[in-house]
Amino acid sequence: MIDRNDLGAWIEGTPQDPDYVPGSSLGLPATGPGSVAGTGRRFVSLLIDWGLCVVTSMVFFQYDPLATLLLFVGMNVLFLSVFGATPAQFALGLRVLPVARRWPMVVRALARTLAILTVVTAVVWNRDRQPLHDVLAGTAVVRA
């Protein structure tokens, strides 16, 4: 017979291992440079990068939404491919590193950026603090 506890078990969330270190399955250290970055810095860097694209779009393209979107994609792909960080990530001490698959960084940056645009991939995370867009691209955002 089905018990109320069986139906309500999802309320408690996913099972957690208190001894698990986020990023350890990716080969990243627990603390210090190279460890998985927190969500706060990641979110702030996304807002700053988007803001830079909005300001650029306002100045040069009369705040055209398509121009803003293309500027965001172009900036992410260019800066992640060449420097391993967007301007805001660099300013906040973050880097994007490859952790899976053998793709060129340009392909990783494009896949990651296009996945970010769906928004859903940015709010679904795994236990290594990797959002789904990083899992799809085989990357991890770490402290520099």
mmCIF file of N, CA and C in Angstrom:
data_model
loop_
_atom_site.group_PDB
_atom_site.id
_atom_site.type_symbol
_atom_site.label_atom_id
_atom_site.label_comp_id
_atom_site.label_asym_id
_atom_site.label_seq_id
_atom_site.Cartn_x
_atom_site.Cartn_y
_atom_site.Cartn_z
ATOM 1 N N MET A 1 0.834 -1.170 0.000
ATOM 2 C CA MET A 1 0.000 0.000 0.000
ATOM 3 C C MET A 1 0.890 1.248 0.000
ATOM 4 N N ILE A 2 0.466 2.295 -0.690
ATOM 5 C CA ILE A 2 1.220 3.541 -0.778
ATOM 6 C C ILE A 2 1.012 4.351 0.495
ATOM 7 N N ASP A 3 2.113 4.824 1.025
ATOM 8 C CA ASP A 3 2.091 5.610 2.258
ATOM 9 C C ASP A 3 2.262 7.094 1.908
ATOM 10 N N ARG A 4 1.760 7.955 2.751
ATOM 11 C CA ARG A 4 1.902 9.403 2.529
ATOM 12 C C ARG A 4 3.382 9.796 2.434
ATOM 13 N N ASN A 5 4.247 9.146 3.205
ATOM 14 C CA ASN A 5 5.675 9.443 3.163
ATOM 15 C C ASN A 5 6.281 9.119 1.800
ATOM 16 N N ASP A 6 5.743 8.094 1.130
ATOM 17 C CA ASP A 6 6.243 7.748 -0.200
ATOM 18 C C ASP A 6 5.946 8.865 -1.201
ATOM 19 N N LEU A 7 4.790 9.454 -1.087
ATOM 20 C CA LEU A 7 4.390 10.503 -2.024
ATOM 21 C C LEU A 7 5.033 11.848 -1.707
ATOM 22 N N GLY A 8 5.318 12.113 -0.449
ATOM 23 C CA GLY A 8 5.854 13.409 -0.061
ATOM 24 C C GLY A 8 7.354 13.437 0.097
ATOM 25 N N ALA A 9 8.054 12.373 -0.281
ATOM 26 C CA ALA A 9 9.501 12.301 -0.075
ATOM 27 C C ALA A 9 10.253 13.328 -0.914
ATOM 28 N N TRP A 10 9.695 13.749 -2.019
ATOM 29 C CA TRP A 10 10.366 14.708 -2.889
ATOM 30 C C TRP A 10 10.490 16.077 -2.229
ATOM 31 N N ILE A 11 9.670 16.361 -1.235
ATOM 32 C CA ILE A 11 9.688 17.656 -0.572
ATOM 33 C C ILE A 11 11.028 17.900 0.116
ATOM 34 N N GLU A 12 11.653 16.860 0.582
ATOM 35 C CA GLU A 12 12.927 16.985 1.290
ATOM 36 C C GLU A 12 14.090 17.254 0.337
ATOM 37 N N GLY A 13 13.881 17.149 -0.950
ATOM 38 C CA GLY A 13 14.926 17.399 -1.931
ATOM 39 C C GLY A 13 15.710 16.147 -2.264
ATOM 40 N N THR A 14 16.769 16.335 -3.046
ATOM 41 C CA THR A 14 17.581 15.202 -3.460
ATOM 42 C C THR A 14 18.463 14.747 -2.303
ATOM 43 N N PRO A 15 18.814 13.476 -2.283
ATOM 44 C CA PRO A 15 19.720 12.997 -1.233
ATOM 45 C C PRO A 15 21.064 13.716 -1.324
ATOM 46 N N GLN A 16 21.600 14.101 -0.191
ATOM 47 C CA GLN A 16 22.855 14.842 -0.156
ATOM 48 C C GLN A 16 23.910 14.055 0.618
ATOM 49 N N ASP A 17 25.130 14.116 0.143
ATOM 50 C CA ASP A 17 26.258 13.521 0.835
ATOM 51 C C ASP A 17 27.042 14.659 1.478
ATOM 52 N N PRO A 18 27.028 14.783 2.799
ATOM 53 C CA PRO A 18 27.698 15.918 3.440
ATOM 54 C C PRO A 18 29.214 15.930 3.244
ATOM 55 N N ASP A 19 29.811 14.802 2.902
ATOM 56 C CA ASP A 19 31.259 14.735 2.721
ATOM 57 C C ASP A 19 31.700 15.022 1.284
ATOM 58 N N TYR A 20 30.738 15.181 0.366
ATOM 59 C CA TYR A 20 31.075 15.394 -1.042
ATOM 60 C C TYR A 20 31.581 16.812 -1.255
ATOM 61 N N VAL A 21 32.680 16.961 -1.987
ATOM 62 C CA VAL A 21 33.256 18.259 -2.314
ATOM 63 C C VAL A 21 32.856 18.605 -3.749
ATOM 64 N N PRO A 22 32.097 19.726 -3.940
ATOM 65 C CA PRO A 22 31.712 20.105 -5.299
ATOM 66 C C PRO A 22 32.939 20.275 -6.199
ATOM 67 N N GLY A 23 32.859 19.682 -7.379
ATOM 68 C CA GLY A 23 33.950 19.761 -8.343
ATOM 69 C C GLY A 23 34.935 18.614 -8.264
ATOM 70 N N SER A 24 34.826 17.774 -7.233
ATOM 71 C CA SER A 24 35.800 16.686 -7.088
ATOM 72 C C SER A 24 35.683 15.662 -8.213
ATOM 73 N N SER A 25 34.496 15.432 -8.731
ATOM 74 C CA SER A 25 34.368 14.473 -9.829
ATOM 75 C C SER A 25 34.907 15.047 -11.141
ATOM 76 N N LEU A 26 35.132 16.353 -11.176
ATOM 77 C CA LEU A 26 35.704 17.006 -12.357
ATOM 78 C C LEU A 26 37.218 17.149 -12.246
ATOM 79 N N GLY A 27 37.773 16.747 -11.116
ATOM 80 C CA GLY A 27 39.205 16.860 -10.894
ATOM 81 C C GLY A 27 39.629 18.236 -10.427
ATOM 82 N N LEU A 28 38.702 18.997 -9.860
ATOM 83 C CA LEU A 28 39.012 20.347 -9.385
ATOM 84 C C LEU A 28 39.288 20.322 -7.890
ATOM 85 N N PRO A 29 40.137 21.232 -7.399
ATOM 86 C CA PRO A 29 40.440 21.267 -5.967
ATOM 87 C C PRO A 29 39.228 21.738 -5.149
ATOM 88 N N ALA A 30 39.263 21.461 -3.853
ATOM 89 C CA ALA A 30 38.156 21.823 -2.973
ATOM 90 C C ALA A 30 38.093 23.317 -2.695
ATOM 91 N N THR A 31 39.238 23.958 -2.536
ATOM 92 C CA THR A 31 39.281 25.391 -2.235
ATOM 93 C C THR A 31 40.396 26.063 -3.020
ATOM 94 N N GLY A 32 40.384 27.386 -3.016
ATOM 95 C CA GLY A 32 41.447 28.147 -3.651
ATOM 96 C C GLY A 32 41.290 28.265 -5.152
ATOM 97 N N PRO A 33 42.345 28.730 -5.828
ATOM 98 C CA PRO A 33 42.285 28.869 -7.284
ATOM 99 C C PRO A 33 42.013 27.526 -7.952
ATOM 100 N N GLY A 34 41.139 27.558 -8.939
ATOM 101 C CA GLY A 34 40.793 26.332 -9.644
ATOM 102 C C GLY A 34 39.609 25.606 -9.055
ATOM 103 N N SER A 35 39.107 26.059 -7.902
ATOM 104 C CA SER A 35 37.926 25.421 -7.322
ATOM 105 C C SER A 35 36.669 26.000 -7.961
ATOM 106 N N VAL A 36 35.579 25.273 -7.840
ATOM 107 C CA VAL A 36 34.316 25.683 -8.455
ATOM 108 C C VAL A 36 33.857 27.007 -7.868
ATOM 109 N N ALA A 37 33.464 27.940 -8.738
ATOM 110 C CA ALA A 37 33.030 29.275 -8.311
ATOM 111 C C ALA A 37 31.616 29.216 -7.751
ATOM 112 N N GLY A 38 31.328 30.124 -6.857
ATOM 113 C CA GLY A 38 30.004 30.218 -6.257
ATOM 114 C C GLY A 38 28.993 30.841 -7.211
ATOM 115 N N THR A 39 27.731 30.676 -6.886
ATOM 116 C CA THR A 39 26.668 31.159 -7.759
ATOM 117 C C THR A 39 26.561 32.674 -7.752
ATOM 118 N N GLY A 40 26.913 33.323 -6.659
ATOM 119 C CA GLY A 40 26.792 34.778 -6.575
ATOM 120 C C GLY A 40 27.646 35.488 -7.595
ATOM 121 N N ARG A 41 28.919 35.143 -7.653
ATOM 122 C CA ARG A 41 29.835 35.772 -8.615
ATOM 123 C C ARG A 41 29.429 35.475 -10.041
ATOM 124 N N ARG A 42 28.972 34.255 -10.267
ATOM 125 C CA ARG A 42 28.561 33.873 -11.617
ATOM 126 C C ARG A 42 27.385 34.718 -12.080
ATOM 127 N N PHE A 43 26.413 34.903 -11.192
ATOM 128 C CA PHE A 43 25.222 35.680 -11.534
ATOM 129 C C PHE A 43 25.579 37.148 -11.755
ATOM 130 N N VAL A 44 26.409 37.708 -10.892
ATOM 131 C CA VAL A 44 26.827 39.103 -11.043
ATOM 132 C C VAL A 44 27.586 39.288 -12.353
ATOM 133 N N SER A 45 28.452 38.337 -12.703
ATOM 134 C CA SER A 45 29.203 38.462 -13.957
ATOM 135 C C SER A 45 28.269 38.412 -15.166
ATOM 136 N N LEU A 46 27.232 37.586 -15.096
ATOM 137 C CA LEU A 46 26.256 37.526 -16.184
ATOM 138 C C LEU A 46 25.524 38.864 -16.323
ATOM 139 N N LEU A 47 25.129 39.452 -15.200
ATOM 140 C CA LEU A 47 24.444 40.746 -15.238
ATOM 141 C C LEU A 47 25.344 41.846 -15.794
ATOM 142 N N ILE A 48 26.601 41.864 -15.388
ATOM 143 C CA ILE A 48 27.536 42.880 -15.883
ATOM 144 C C ILE A 48 27.775 42.716 -17.384
ATOM 145 N N ASP A 49 27.987 41.471 -17.825
ATOM 146 C CA ASP A 49 28.207 41.232 -19.260
ATOM 147 C C ASP A 49 26.984 41.637 -20.071
ATOM 148 N N TRP A 50 25.798 41.287 -19.581
ATOM 149 C CA TRP A 50 24.572 41.664 -20.288
ATOM 150 C C TRP A 50 24.451 43.192 -20.304
ATOM 151 N N GLY A 51 24.768 43.834 -19.193
ATOM 152 C CA GLY A 51 24.717 45.294 -19.120
ATOM 153 C C GLY A 51 25.662 45.957 -20.118
ATOM 154 N N LEU A 52 26.853 45.411 -20.267
ATOM 155 C CA LEU A 52 27.798 45.937 -21.261
ATOM 156 C C LEU A 52 27.213 45.845 -22.672
ATOM 157 N N CYS A 53 26.556 44.733 -22.951
ATOM 158 C CA CYS A 53 25.946 44.554 -24.273
ATOM 159 C C CYS A 53 24.769 45.507 -24.467
ATOM 160 N N VAL A 54 23.987 45.737 -23.416
ATOM 161 C CA VAL A 54 22.863 46.672 -23.501
ATOM 162 C C VAL A 54 23.363 48.088 -23.762
ATOM 163 N N VAL A 55 24.392 48.516 -23.027
ATOM 164 C CA VAL A 55 24.937 49.863 -23.222
ATOM 165 C C VAL A 55 25.495 50.018 -24.639
ATOM 166 N N THR A 56 26.220 49.026 -25.109
ATOM 167 C CA THR A 56 26.764 49.072 -26.469
ATOM 168 C C THR A 56 25.643 49.130 -27.494
ATOM 169 N N SER A 57 24.592 48.362 -27.264
ATOM 170 C CA SER A 57 23.440 48.369 -28.165
ATOM 171 C C SER A 57 22.732 49.721 -28.152
ATOM 172 N N MET A 58 22.643 50.336 -26.985
ATOM 173 C CA MET A 58 22.000 51.658 -26.889
ATOM 174 C C MET A 58 22.802 52.711 -27.642
ATOM 175 N N VAL A 59 24.121 52.646 -27.520
ATOM 176 C CA VAL A 59 24.974 53.657 -28.145
ATOM 177 C C VAL A 59 25.040 53.493 -29.667
ATOM 178 N N PHE A 60 25.197 52.269 -30.142
ATOM 179 C CA PHE A 60 25.438 52.056 -31.564
ATOM 180 C C PHE A 60 24.231 51.558 -32.368
ATOM 181 N N PHE A 61 23.253 50.925 -31.724
ATOM 182 C CA PHE A 61 22.149 50.291 -32.459
ATOM 183 C C PHE A 61 20.763 50.712 -31.980
ATOM 184 N N GLN A 62 20.645 51.844 -31.318
ATOM 185 C CA GLN A 62 19.367 52.355 -30.818
ATOM 186 C C GLN A 62 18.621 51.316 -29.972
ATOM 187 N N TYR A 63 19.354 50.558 -29.199
ATOM 188 C CA TYR A 63 18.826 49.531 -28.281
ATOM 189 C C TYR A 63 17.943 48.505 -28.991
ATOM 190 N N ASP A 64 18.435 48.039 -30.116
ATOM 191 C CA ASP A 64 17.739 46.990 -30.858
ATOM 192 C C ASP A 64 17.915 45.671 -30.113
ATOM 193 N N PRO A 65 16.825 44.956 -29.772
ATOM 194 C CA PRO A 65 16.940 43.703 -29.013
ATOM 195 C C PRO A 65 17.799 42.638 -29.710
ATOM 196 N N LEU A 66 17.663 42.545 -31.023
ATOM 197 C CA LEU A 66 18.462 41.559 -31.754
ATOM 198 C C LEU A 66 19.946 41.917 -31.699
ATOM 199 N N ALA A 67 20.249 43.193 -31.794
ATOM 200 C CA ALA A 67 21.646 43.628 -31.703
ATOM 201 C C ALA A 67 22.212 43.309 -30.324
ATOM 202 N N THR A 68 21.414 43.530 -29.281
ATOM 203 C CA THR A 68 21.864 43.218 -27.915
ATOM 204 C C THR A 68 22.164 41.732 -27.783
ATOM 205 N N LEU A 69 21.288 40.907 -28.304
ATOM 206 C CA LEU A 69 21.474 39.460 -28.234
ATOM 207 C C LEU A 69 22.715 39.016 -29.010
ATOM 208 N N LEU A 70 22.878 39.546 -30.208
ATOM 209 C CA LEU A 70 24.048 39.179 -31.015
ATOM 210 C C LEU A 70 25.347 39.686 -30.398
ATOM 211 N N LEU A 71 25.300 40.872 -29.781
ATOM 212 C CA LEU A 71 26.476 41.367 -29.065
ATOM 213 C C LEU A 71 26.842 40.441 -27.909
ATOM 214 N N PHE A 72 25.846 39.960 -27.180
ATOM 215 C CA PHE A 72 26.089 39.051 -26.059
ATOM 216 C C PHE A 72 26.710 37.742 -26.545
ATOM 217 N N VAL A 73 26.157 37.186 -27.604
ATOM 218 C CA VAL A 73 26.701 35.933 -28.156
ATOM 219 C C VAL A 73 28.120 36.162 -28.659
ATOM 220 N N GLY A 74 28.319 37.229 -29.433
ATOM 221 C CA GLY A 74 29.647 37.512 -29.977
ATOM 222 C C GLY A 74 30.683 37.754 -28.897
ATOM 223 N N MET A 75 30.305 38.535 -27.874
ATOM 224 C CA MET A 75 31.245 38.822 -26.792
ATOM 225 C C MET A 75 31.628 37.542 -26.049
ATOM 226 N N ASN A 76 30.641 36.712 -25.733
ATOM 227 C CA ASN A 76 30.930 35.477 -25.016
ATOM 228 C C ASN A 76 31.819 34.549 -25.830
ATOM 229 N N VAL A 77 31.470 34.333 -27.072
ATOM 230 C CA VAL A 77 32.258 33.416 -27.904
ATOM 231 C C VAL A 77 33.681 33.943 -28.096
ATOM 232 N N LEU A 78 33.814 35.215 -28.392
ATOM 233 C CA LEU A 78 35.142 35.792 -28.617
ATOM 234 C C LEU A 78 35.997 35.737 -27.354
ATOM 235 N N PHE A 79 35.487 36.267 -26.251
ATOM 236 C CA PHE A 79 36.292 36.357 -25.038
ATOM 237 C C PHE A 79 36.548 34.990 -24.400
ATOM 238 N N LEU A 80 35.564 34.083 -24.432
ATOM 239 C CA LEU A 80 35.800 32.752 -23.859
ATOM 240 C C LEU A 80 36.810 31.978 -24.704
ATOM 241 N N SER A 81 36.743 32.146 -26.019
ATOM 242 C CA SER A 81 37.670 31.424 -26.891
ATOM 243 C C SER A 81 39.097 31.940 -26.769
ATOM 244 N N VAL A 82 39.262 33.245 -26.668
ATOM 245 C CA VAL A 82 40.594 33.839 -26.663
ATOM 246 C C VAL A 82 41.188 33.929 -25.258
ATOM 247 N N PHE A 83 40.387 34.397 -24.286
ATOM 248 C CA PHE A 83 40.914 34.663 -22.943
ATOM 249 C C PHE A 83 40.442 33.683 -21.871
ATOM 250 N N GLY A 84 39.415 32.889 -22.145
ATOM 251 C CA GLY A 84 38.897 31.952 -21.144
ATOM 252 C C GLY A 84 37.994 32.610 -20.115
ATOM 253 N N ALA A 85 37.603 33.858 -20.345
ATOM 254 C CA ALA A 85 36.703 34.569 -19.435
ATOM 255 C C ALA A 85 36.119 35.773 -20.160
ATOM 256 N N THR A 86 34.869 36.100 -19.830
ATOM 257 C CA THR A 86 34.265 37.323 -20.354
ATOM 258 C C THR A 86 34.831 38.496 -19.561
ATOM 259 N N PRO A 87 34.601 39.732 -19.984
ATOM 260 C CA PRO A 87 35.137 40.867 -19.222
ATOM 261 C C PRO A 87 34.709 40.870 -17.745
ATOM 262 N N ALA A 88 33.454 40.595 -17.474
ATOM 263 C CA ALA A 88 32.981 40.595 -16.084
ATOM 264 C C ALA A 88 33.560 39.420 -15.304
ATOM 265 N N GLN A 89 33.678 38.261 -15.929
ATOM 266 C CA GLN A 89 34.282 37.118 -15.241
ATOM 267 C C GLN A 89 35.730 37.421 -14.895
ATOM 268 N N PHE A 90 36.433 38.044 -15.815
ATOM 269 C CA PHE A 90 37.825 38.414 -15.554
ATOM 270 C C PHE A 90 37.907 39.384 -14.379
ATOM 271 N N ALA A 91 37.027 40.386 -14.363
ATOM 272 C CA ALA A 91 37.028 41.382 -13.292
ATOM 273 C C ALA A 91 36.682 40.767 -11.932
ATOM 274 N N LEU A 92 35.851 39.732 -11.938
ATOM 275 C CA LEU A 92 35.442 39.096 -10.687
ATOM 276 C C LEU A 92 36.310 37.894 -10.315
ATOM 277 N N GLY A 93 37.357 37.646 -11.078
ATOM 278 C CA GLY A 93 38.287 36.569 -10.748
ATOM 279 C C GLY A 93 37.756 35.185 -11.072
ATOM 280 N N LEU A 94 37.084 35.045 -12.207
ATOM 281 C CA LEU A 94 36.548 33.757 -12.648
ATOM 282 C C LEU A 94 37.165 33.378 -13.984
ATOM 283 N N ARG A 95 37.201 32.064 -14.253
ATOM 284 C CA ARG A 95 37.664 31.555 -15.544
ATOM 285 C C ARG A 95 36.794 30.393 -15.951
ATOM 286 N N VAL A 96 36.671 30.173 -17.253
ATOM 287 C CA VAL A 96 35.936 29.034 -17.785
ATOM 288 C C VAL A 96 36.960 28.039 -18.307
ATOM 289 N N LEU A 97 36.971 26.842 -17.717
ATOM 290 C CA LEU A 97 37.936 25.811 -18.096
ATOM 291 C C LEU A 97 37.244 24.623 -18.738
ATOM 292 N N PRO A 98 37.884 23.986 -19.725
ATOM 293 C CA PRO A 98 37.338 22.735 -20.255
ATOM 294 C C PRO A 98 37.564 21.596 -19.259
ATOM 295 N N VAL A 99 36.542 20.791 -19.022
ATOM 296 C CA VAL A 99 36.686 19.670 -18.084
ATOM 297 C C VAL A 99 36.237 18.342 -18.690
ATOM 298 N N ALA A 100 35.610 18.361 -19.853
ATOM 299 C CA ALA A 100 35.143 17.122 -20.471
ATOM 300 C C ALA A 100 35.182 17.278 -21.990
ATOM 301 N N ARG A 101 35.275 16.191 -22.682
ATOM 302 C CA ARG A 101 35.287 16.135 -24.141
ATOM 303 C C ARG A 101 36.501 16.866 -24.728
ATOM 304 N N ARG A 102 36.760 16.616 -25.978
ATOM 305 C CA ARG A 102 37.923 17.219 -26.643
ATOM 306 C C ARG A 102 37.460 18.138 -27.762
ATOM 307 N N TRP A 103 36.693 19.150 -27.416
ATOM 308 C CA TRP A 103 36.230 20.132 -28.391
ATOM 309 C C TRP A 103 37.132 21.346 -28.342
ATOM 310 N N PRO A 104 37.280 22.040 -29.481
ATOM 311 C CA PRO A 104 37.992 23.322 -29.448
ATOM 312 C C PRO A 104 37.203 24.317 -28.583
ATOM 313 N N MET A 105 37.877 25.272 -27.977
ATOM 314 C CA MET A 105 37.212 26.209 -27.075
ATOM 315 C C MET A 105 36.169 27.049 -27.799
ATOM 316 N N VAL A 106 36.347 27.301 -29.081
ATOM 317 C CA VAL A 106 35.350 28.071 -29.837
ATOM 318 C C VAL A 106 34.018 27.326 -29.850
ATOM 319 N N VAL A 107 34.058 26.030 -30.072
ATOM 320 C CA VAL A 107 32.830 25.219 -30.086
ATOM 321 C C VAL A 107 32.218 25.177 -28.696
ATOM 322 N N ARG A 108 33.052 25.014 -27.675
ATOM 323 C CA ARG A 108 32.551 25.016 -26.293
ATOM 324 C C ARG A 108 31.873 26.350 -25.968
ATOM 325 N N ALA A 109 32.528 27.452 -26.340
ATOM 326 C CA ALA A 109 31.987 28.780 -26.040
ATOM 327 C C ALA A 109 30.658 29.006 -26.758
ATOM 328 N N LEU A 110 30.561 28.588 -28.000
ATOM 329 C CA LEU A 110 29.320 28.752 -28.755
ATOM 330 C C LEU A 110 28.205 27.893 -28.162
ATOM 331 N N ALA A 111 28.512 26.636 -27.856
ATOM 332 C CA ALA A 111 27.503 25.752 -27.259
ATOM 333 C C ALA A 111 27.044 26.280 -25.903
ATOM 334 N N ARG A 112 27.993 26.733 -25.104
ATOM 335 C CA ARG A 112 27.685 27.259 -23.769
ATOM 336 C C ARG A 112 26.820 28.508 -23.856
ATOM 337 N N THR A 113 27.172 29.417 -24.752
ATOM 338 C CA THR A 113 26.440 30.676 -24.890
ATOM 339 C C THR A 113 25.032 30.445 -25.428
ATOM 340 N N LEU A 114 24.891 29.605 -26.440
ATOM 341 C CA LEU A 114 23.557 29.320 -26.972
ATOM 342 C C LEU A 114 22.679 28.629 -25.935
ATOM 343 N N ALA A 115 23.277 27.779 -25.115
ATOM 344 C CA ALA A 115 22.512 27.117 -24.061
ATOM 345 C C ALA A 115 22.094 28.110 -22.974
ATOM 346 N N ILE A 116 22.944 29.088 -22.668
ATOM 347 C CA ILE A 116 22.598 30.113 -21.673
ATOM 348 C C ILE A 116 21.363 30.887 -22.130
ATOM 349 N N LEU A 117 21.255 31.125 -23.427
ATOM 350 C CA LEU A 117 20.138 31.910 -23.953
ATOM 351 C C LEU A 117 18.793 31.227 -23.738
ATOM 352 N N THR A 118 18.785 29.930 -23.533
ATOM 353 C CA THR A 118 17.513 29.244 -23.268
ATOM 354 C C THR A 118 17.031 29.469 -21.840
ATOM 355 N N VAL A 119 17.851 29.999 -20.975
ATOM 356 C CA VAL A 119 17.591 30.325 -19.566
ATOM 357 C C VAL A 119 17.396 29.070 -18.717
ATOM 358 N N VAL A 120 16.684 28.068 -19.203
ATOM 359 C CA VAL A 120 16.441 26.857 -18.423
ATOM 360 C C VAL A 120 17.748 26.192 -18.031
ATOM 361 N N THR A 121 18.711 26.192 -18.933
ATOM 362 C CA THR A 121 19.987 25.531 -18.635
ATOM 363 C C THR A 121 20.773 26.266 -17.562
ATOM 364 N N ALA A 122 20.448 27.526 -17.326
ATOM 365 C CA ALA A 122 21.163 28.296 -16.302
ATOM 366 C C ALA A 122 20.602 28.065 -14.902
ATOM 367 N N VAL A 123 19.419 27.510 -14.799
ATOM 368 C CA VAL A 123 18.814 27.307 -13.481
ATOM 369 C C VAL A 123 18.798 25.843 -13.046
ATOM 370 N N VAL A 124 19.251 24.931 -13.886
ATOM 371 C CA VAL A 124 19.351 23.515 -13.536
ATOM 372 C C VAL A 124 20.816 23.199 -13.265
ATOM 373 N N TRP A 125 21.121 22.783 -12.030
ATOM 374 C CA TRP A 125 22.501 22.558 -11.600
ATOM 375 C C TRP A 125 22.704 21.113 -11.170
ATOM 376 N N ASN A 126 23.951 20.642 -11.249
ATOM 377 C CA ASN A 126 24.281 19.327 -10.714
ATOM 378 C C ASN A 126 25.004 19.477 -9.380
ATOM 379 N N ARG A 127 25.406 18.394 -8.794
ATOM 380 C CA ARG A 127 26.010 18.470 -7.465
ATOM 381 C C ARG A 127 27.433 19.033 -7.471
ATOM 382 N N ASP A 128 28.015 19.202 -8.639
ATOM 383 C CA ASP A 128 29.325 19.836 -8.759
ATOM 384 C C ASP A 128 29.207 21.337 -8.975
ATOM 385 N N ARG A 129 28.037 21.895 -8.751
ATOM 386 C CA ARG A 129 27.738 23.321 -8.963
ATOM 387 C C ARG A 129 27.948 23.730 -10.411
ATOM 388 N N GLN A 130 27.660 22.816 -11.316
ATOM 389 C CA GLN A 130 27.742 23.094 -12.746
ATOM 390 C C GLN A 130 26.327 23.273 -13.276
ATOM 391 N N PRO A 131 26.011 24.450 -13.833
ATOM 392 C CA PRO A 131 24.718 24.566 -14.494
ATOM 393 C C PRO A 131 24.709 23.719 -15.761
ATOM 394 N N LEU A 132 23.530 23.429 -16.242
ATOM 395 C CA LEU A 132 23.392 22.532 -17.387
ATOM 396 C C LEU A 132 24.133 23.044 -18.619
ATOM 397 N N HIS A 133 24.224 24.365 -18.806
ATOM 398 C CA HIS A 133 24.947 24.857 -19.988
ATOM 399 C C HIS A 133 26.438 24.534 -19.901
ATOM 400 N N ASP A 134 26.995 24.484 -18.698
ATOM 401 C CA ASP A 134 28.397 24.075 -18.552
ATOM 402 C C ASP A 134 28.556 22.570 -18.750
ATOM 403 N N VAL A 135 27.581 21.799 -18.306
ATOM 404 C CA VAL A 135 27.636 20.352 -18.511
ATOM 405 C C VAL A 135 27.585 20.046 -19.996
ATOM 406 N N LEU A 136 26.679 20.715 -20.713
ATOM 407 C CA LEU A 136 26.551 20.481 -22.169
ATOM 408 C C LEU A 136 27.823 20.864 -22.918
ATOM 409 N N ALA A 137 28.463 21.946 -22.510
ATOM 410 C CA ALA A 137 29.678 22.417 -23.201
ATOM 411 C C ALA A 137 30.947 21.729 -22.702
ATOM 412 N N GLY A 138 30.857 20.996 -21.597
ATOM 413 C CA GLY A 138 32.051 20.351 -21.038
ATOM 414 C C GLY A 138 32.985 21.357 -20.388
ATOM 415 N N THR A 139 32.417 22.375 -19.732
ATOM 416 C CA THR A 139 33.217 23.411 -19.085
ATOM 417 C C THR A 139 32.846 23.541 -17.616
ATOM 418 N N ALA A 140 33.661 24.259 -16.883
ATOM 419 C CA ALA A 140 33.379 24.589 -15.480
ATOM 420 C C ALA A 140 33.893 25.995 -15.217
ATOM 421 N N VAL A 141 33.137 26.762 -14.453
ATOM 422 C CA VAL A 141 33.581 28.099 -14.061
ATOM 423 C C VAL A 141 34.274 27.982 -12.710
ATOM 424 N N VAL A 142 35.537 28.403 -12.669
ATOM 425 C CA VAL A 142 36.345 28.247 -11.472
ATOM 426 C C VAL A 142 36.907 29.601 -11.037
ATOM 427 N N ARG A 143 37.387 29.643 -9.811
ATOM 428 C CA ARG A 143 38.064 30.841 -9.311
ATOM 429 C C ARG A 143 39.434 30.942 -9.970
ATOM 430 N N ALA A 144 39.802 32.133 -10.365
ATOM 431 C CA ALA A 144 41.104 32.328 -11.031
ATOM 432 C C ALA A 144 42.216 32.421 -10.012
#
